[in-house]
Amino acid sequence: MQEIASLADAIDFLNEWPGNRRDLIHEAALKACYDAYDERIPVSAARNAFFGFAKRAAILEDATSAMQWLAACKSGNGKVKV
């Protein structure tokens, strides 16, 4: 099990996804995450895309706890500060 706690975590997870298991939903989720990181779309749109990918891939353990990074986000640019 792997916790996705931020937008950066979601991007890393999607980039590490095996090439032979990637599809259009994976591509859309990864693009949405990059677009949110670059402030082109809201973080909520990236969250929805990632959630759809995780649901389709049957890897989502618990939707509420797995997506806490969005619940903690207030409106803003969606960038992760390190």
GROMACS .gro file of N, CA and C in nm:
model
  246
    1MET      N    1   0.085  -0.117   0.000
    1MET     CA    2   0.000   0.000   0.000
    1MET      C    3   0.090   0.124   0.000
    2GLN      N    4   0.047   0.223  -0.075
    2GLN     CA    5   0.123   0.349  -0.084
    2GLN      C    6   0.026   0.464  -0.065
    3GLU      N    7   0.061   0.555   0.023
    3GLU     CA    8  -0.022   0.672   0.048
    3GLU      C    9   0.014   0.783  -0.051
    4ILE      N   10  -0.088   0.841  -0.110
    4ILE     CA   11  -0.070   0.955  -0.199
    4ILE      C   12  -0.116   1.076  -0.118
    5ALA      N   13  -0.021   1.155  -0.069
    5ALA     CA   14  -0.053   1.263   0.023
    5ALA      C   15  -0.041   1.402  -0.039
    6SER      N   16  -0.002   1.409  -0.166
    6SER     CA   17   0.014   1.539  -0.228
    6SER      C   18   0.008   1.524  -0.379
    7LEU      N   19   0.002   1.637  -0.445
    7LEU     CA   20   0.003   1.638  -0.591
    7LEU      C   21   0.135   1.578  -0.642
    8ALA      N   22   0.244   1.611  -0.578
    8ALA     CA   23   0.374   1.556  -0.617
    8ALA      C   24   0.377   1.404  -0.602
    9ASP      N   25   0.316   1.353  -0.494
    9ASP     CA   26   0.307   1.208  -0.475
    9ASP      C   27   0.229   1.143  -0.589
   10ALA      N   28   0.120   1.207  -0.630
   10ALA     CA   29   0.038   1.153  -0.739
   10ALA      C   30   0.118   1.149  -0.869
   11ILE      N   31   0.192   1.255  -0.897
   11ILE     CA   32   0.275   1.260  -1.018
   11ILE      C   33   0.381   1.150  -1.013
   12ASP      N   34   0.449   1.137  -0.901
   12ASP     CA   35   0.551   1.032  -0.888
   12ASP      C   36   0.490   0.894  -0.908
   13PHE      N   37   0.376   0.870  -0.845
   13PHE     CA   38   0.310   0.740  -0.855
   13PHE      C   39   0.275   0.710  -1.001
   14LEU      N   40   0.217   0.806  -1.070
   14LEU     CA   41   0.178   0.785  -1.209
   14LEU      C   42   0.300   0.767  -1.299
   15ASN      N   43   0.407   0.837  -1.272
   15ASN     CA   44   0.529   0.820  -1.351
   15ASN      C   45   0.594   0.684  -1.330
   16GLU      N   46   0.573   0.626  -1.213
   16GLU     CA   47   0.630   0.495  -1.181
   16GLU      C   48   0.539   0.379  -1.223
   17TRP      N   49   0.419   0.408  -1.269
   17TRP     CA   50   0.324   0.305  -1.309
   17TRP      C   51   0.384   0.226  -1.427
   18PRO      N   52   0.375   0.094  -1.424
   18PRO     CA   53   0.436   0.013  -1.530
   18PRO      C   54   0.384   0.050  -1.670
   19GLY      N   55   0.476   0.059  -1.764
   19GLY     CA   56   0.441   0.098  -1.900
   19GLY      C   57   0.338   0.007  -1.965
   20ASN      N   58   0.344  -0.122  -1.935
   20ASN     CA   59   0.250  -0.215  -1.997
   20ASN      C   60   0.110  -0.207  -1.936
   21ARG      N   61   0.093  -0.129  -1.830
   21ARG     CA   62  -0.039  -0.112  -1.768
   21ARG      C   63  -0.096   0.028  -1.791
   22ARG      N   64  -0.025   0.110  -1.867
   22ARG     CA   65  -0.071   0.246  -1.893
   22ARG      C   66  -0.176   0.245  -2.003
   23ASP      N   67  -0.271   0.338  -1.990
   23ASP     CA   68  -0.376   0.351  -2.090
   23ASP      C   69  -0.416   0.498  -2.098
   24LEU      N   70  -0.525   0.525  -2.168
   24LEU     CA   71  -0.570   0.664  -2.184
   24LEU      C   72  -0.608   0.728  -2.051
   25ILE      N   73  -0.663   0.650  -1.960
   25ILE     CA   74  -0.701   0.705  -1.829
   25ILE      C   75  -0.576   0.743  -1.750
   26HIS      N   76  -0.475   0.661  -1.757
   26HIS     CA   77  -0.347   0.692  -1.692
   26HIS      C   78  -0.291   0.822  -1.751
   27GLU      N   79  -0.289   0.830  -1.883
   27GLU     CA   80  -0.235   0.950  -1.950
   27GLU      C   81  -0.313   1.075  -1.909
   28ALA      N   82  -0.445   1.064  -1.904
   28ALA     CA   83  -0.528   1.179  -1.866
   28ALA      C   84  -0.502   1.221  -1.722
   29ALA      N   85  -0.486   1.123  -1.633
   29ALA     CA   86  -0.459   1.155  -1.493
   29ALA      C   87  -0.323   1.222  -1.478
   30LEU      N   88  -0.223   1.170  -1.547
   30LEU     CA   89  -0.090   1.229  -1.539
   30LEU      C   90  -0.089   1.371  -1.596
   31LYS      N   91  -0.155   1.390  -1.708
   31LYS     CA   92  -0.163   1.524  -1.767
   31LYS      C   93  -0.235   1.620  -1.673
   32ALA      N   94  -0.344   1.576  -1.612
   32ALA     CA   95  -0.418   1.661  -1.519
   32ALA      C   96  -0.331   1.700  -1.400
   33CYS      N   97  -0.253   1.606  -1.349
   33CYS     CA   98  -0.166   1.636  -1.235
   33CYS      C   99  -0.059   1.738  -1.275
   34TYR      N  100   0.001   1.720  -1.391
   34TYR     CA  101   0.100   1.818  -1.438
   34TYR      C  102   0.035   1.954  -1.463
   35ASP      N  103  -0.084   1.954  -1.521
   35ASP     CA  104  -0.154   2.080  -1.546
   35ASP      C  105  -0.187   2.152  -1.415
   36ALA      N  106  -0.228   2.078  -1.314
   36ALA     CA  107  -0.256   2.140  -1.183
   36ALA      C  108  -0.127   2.193  -1.121
   37TYR      N  109  -0.020   2.119  -1.134
   37TYR     CA  110   0.109   2.164  -1.080
   37TYR      C  111   0.153   2.293  -1.147
   38ASP      N  112   0.124   2.305  -1.276
   38ASP     CA  113   0.160   2.425  -1.352
   38ASP      C  114   0.052   2.533  -1.348
   39GLU      N  115  -0.047   2.514  -1.262
   39GLU     CA  116  -0.154   2.612  -1.239
   39GLU      C  117  -0.247   2.633  -1.359
   40ARG      N  118  -0.254   2.536  -1.449
   40ARG     CA  119  -0.344   2.549  -1.564
   40ARG      C  120  -0.484   2.500  -1.533
   41ILE      N  121  -0.497   2.413  -1.434
   41ILE     CA  122  -0.628   2.364  -1.391
   41ILE      C  123  -0.629   2.358  -1.238
   42PRO      N  124  -0.748   2.353  -1.178
   42PRO     CA  125  -0.753   2.343  -1.031
   42PRO      C  126  -0.703   2.207  -0.981
   43VAL      N  127  -0.650   2.206  -0.861
   43VAL     CA  128  -0.604   2.082  -0.799
   43VAL      C  129  -0.720   1.982  -0.790
   44SER      N  130  -0.840   2.031  -0.770
   44SER     CA  131  -0.955   1.940  -0.761
   44SER      C  132  -0.975   1.860  -0.889
   45ALA      N  133  -0.944   1.919  -1.003
   45ALA     CA  134  -0.956   1.846  -1.130
   45ALA      C  135  -0.852   1.735  -1.138
   46ALA      N  136  -0.732   1.761  -1.089
   46ALA     CA  137  -0.629   1.658  -1.085
   46ALA      C  138  -0.668   1.547  -0.989
   47ARG      N  139  -0.723   1.585  -0.877
   47ARG     CA  140  -0.768   1.486  -0.779
   47ARG      C  141  -0.873   1.395  -0.841
   48ASN      N  142  -0.969   1.453  -0.910
   48ASN     CA  143  -1.074   1.372  -0.974
   48ASN      C  144  -1.017   1.280  -1.079
   49ALA      N  145  -0.921   1.329  -1.157
   49ALA     CA  146  -0.858   1.245  -1.260
   49ALA      C  147  -0.779   1.131  -1.196
   50PHE      N  148  -0.706   1.162  -1.089
   50PHE     CA  149  -0.629   1.058  -1.021
   50PHE      C  150  -0.722   0.955  -0.958
   51PHE      N  151  -0.829   1.003  -0.897
   51PHE     CA  152  -0.926   0.913  -0.837
   51PHE      C  153  -0.986   0.819  -0.942
   52GLY      N  154  -1.020   0.875  -1.058
   52GLY     CA  155  -1.074   0.792  -1.166
   52GLY      C  156  -0.974   0.687  -1.212
   53PHE      N  157  -0.848   0.726  -1.223
   53PHE     CA  158  -0.744   0.631  -1.260
   53PHE      C  159  -0.733   0.520  -1.156
   54ALA      N  160  -0.725   0.558  -1.029
   54ALA     CA  161  -0.709   0.460  -0.921
   54ALA      C  162  -0.828   0.366  -0.913
   55LYS      N  163  -0.945   0.419  -0.933
   55LYS     CA  164  -1.066   0.336  -0.931
   55LYS      C  165  -1.064   0.238  -1.047
   56ARG      N  166  -1.033   0.286  -1.166
   56ARG     CA  167  -1.029   0.202  -1.286
   56ARG      C  168  -0.922   0.093  -1.275
   57ALA      N  169  -0.809   0.128  -1.215
   57ALA     CA  170  -0.699   0.033  -1.199
   57ALA      C  171  -0.722  -0.062  -1.080
   58ALA      N  172  -0.830  -0.038  -1.006
   58ALA     CA  173  -0.867  -0.120  -0.890
   58ALA      C  174  -0.755  -0.121  -0.785
   59ILE      N  175  -0.700  -0.004  -0.759
   59ILE     CA  176  -0.592   0.006  -0.660
   59ILE      C  177  -0.629   0.096  -0.543
   60LEU      N  178  -0.751   0.147  -0.544
   60LEU     CA  179  -0.792   0.240  -0.440
   60LEU      C  180  -0.837   0.163  -0.318
   61GLU      N  181  -0.767   0.183  -0.208
   61GLU     CA  182  -0.798   0.111  -0.084
   61GLU      C  183  -0.912   0.178  -0.009
   62ASP      N  184  -0.899   0.308   0.016
   62ASP     CA  185  -1.000   0.381   0.091
   62ASP      C  186  -1.003   0.523   0.035
   63ALA      N  187  -1.106   0.556  -0.038
   63ALA     CA  188  -1.114   0.684  -0.109
   63ALA      C  189  -1.098   0.804  -0.017
   64THR      N  190  -1.156   0.801   0.101
   64THR     CA  191  -1.150   0.919   0.187
   64THR      C  192  -1.011   0.941   0.245
   65SER      N  193  -0.946   0.836   0.288
   65SER     CA  194  -0.812   0.855   0.345
   65SER      C  195  -0.707   0.871   0.236
   66ALA      N  196  -0.727   0.807   0.122
   66ALA     CA  197  -0.628   0.816   0.015
   66ALA      C  198  -0.623   0.953  -0.049
   67MET      N  199  -0.729   1.031  -0.038
   67MET     CA  200  -0.734   1.160  -0.104
   67MET      C  201  -0.734   1.277  -0.006
   68GLN      N  202  -0.677   1.260   0.110
   68GLN     CA  203  -0.676   1.367   0.210
   68GLN      C  204  -0.598   1.488   0.163
   69TRP      N  205  -0.506   1.470   0.071
   69TRP     CA  206  -0.426   1.584   0.023
   69TRP      C  207  -0.514   1.689  -0.042
   70LEU      N  208  -0.626   1.649  -0.100
   70LEU     CA  209  -0.715   1.749  -0.158
   70LEU      C  210  -0.797   1.817  -0.049
   71ALA      N  211  -0.846   1.739   0.045
   71ALA     CA  212  -0.930   1.796   0.150
   71ALA      C  213  -0.854   1.903   0.229
   72ALA      N  214  -0.724   1.884   0.242
   72ALA     CA  215  -0.643   1.980   0.317
   72ALA      C  216  -0.609   2.104   0.234
   73CYS      N  217  -0.629   2.095   0.102
   73CYS     CA  218  -0.595   2.207   0.014
   73CYS      C  219  -0.705   2.313   0.018
   74LYS      N  220  -0.661   2.434   0.033
   74LYS     CA  221  -0.752   2.547   0.016
   74LYS      C  222  -0.728   2.597  -0.125
   75SER      N  223  -0.807   2.691  -0.169
   75SER     CA  224  -0.785   2.741  -0.304
   75SER      C  225  -0.644   2.797  -0.313
   76GLY      N  226  -0.584   2.776  -0.426
   76GLY     CA  227  -0.447   2.822  -0.446
   76GLY      C  228  -0.392   2.761  -0.573
   77ASN      N  229  -0.262   2.762  -0.583
   77ASN     CA  230  -0.201   2.720  -0.708
   77ASN      C  231  -0.177   2.570  -0.717
   78GLY      N  232  -0.189   2.496  -0.609
   78GLY     CA  233  -0.172   2.352  -0.615
   78GLY      C  234  -0.027   2.306  -0.614
   79LYS      N  235   0.066   2.397  -0.607
   79LYS     CA  236   0.207   2.359  -0.606
   79LYS      C  237   0.246   2.310  -0.468
   80VAL      N  238   0.340   2.221  -0.466
   80VAL     CA  239   0.391   2.167  -0.342
   80VAL      C  240   0.517   2.241  -0.307
   81LYS      N  241   0.522   2.291  -0.186
   81LYS     CA  242   0.641   2.363  -0.139
   81LYS      C  243   0.729   2.266  -0.061
   82VAL      N  244   0.856   2.263  -0.094
   82VAL     CA  245   0.949   2.174  -0.023
   82VAL      C  246   1.054   2.254   0.049
   0.00000   0.00000   0.00000
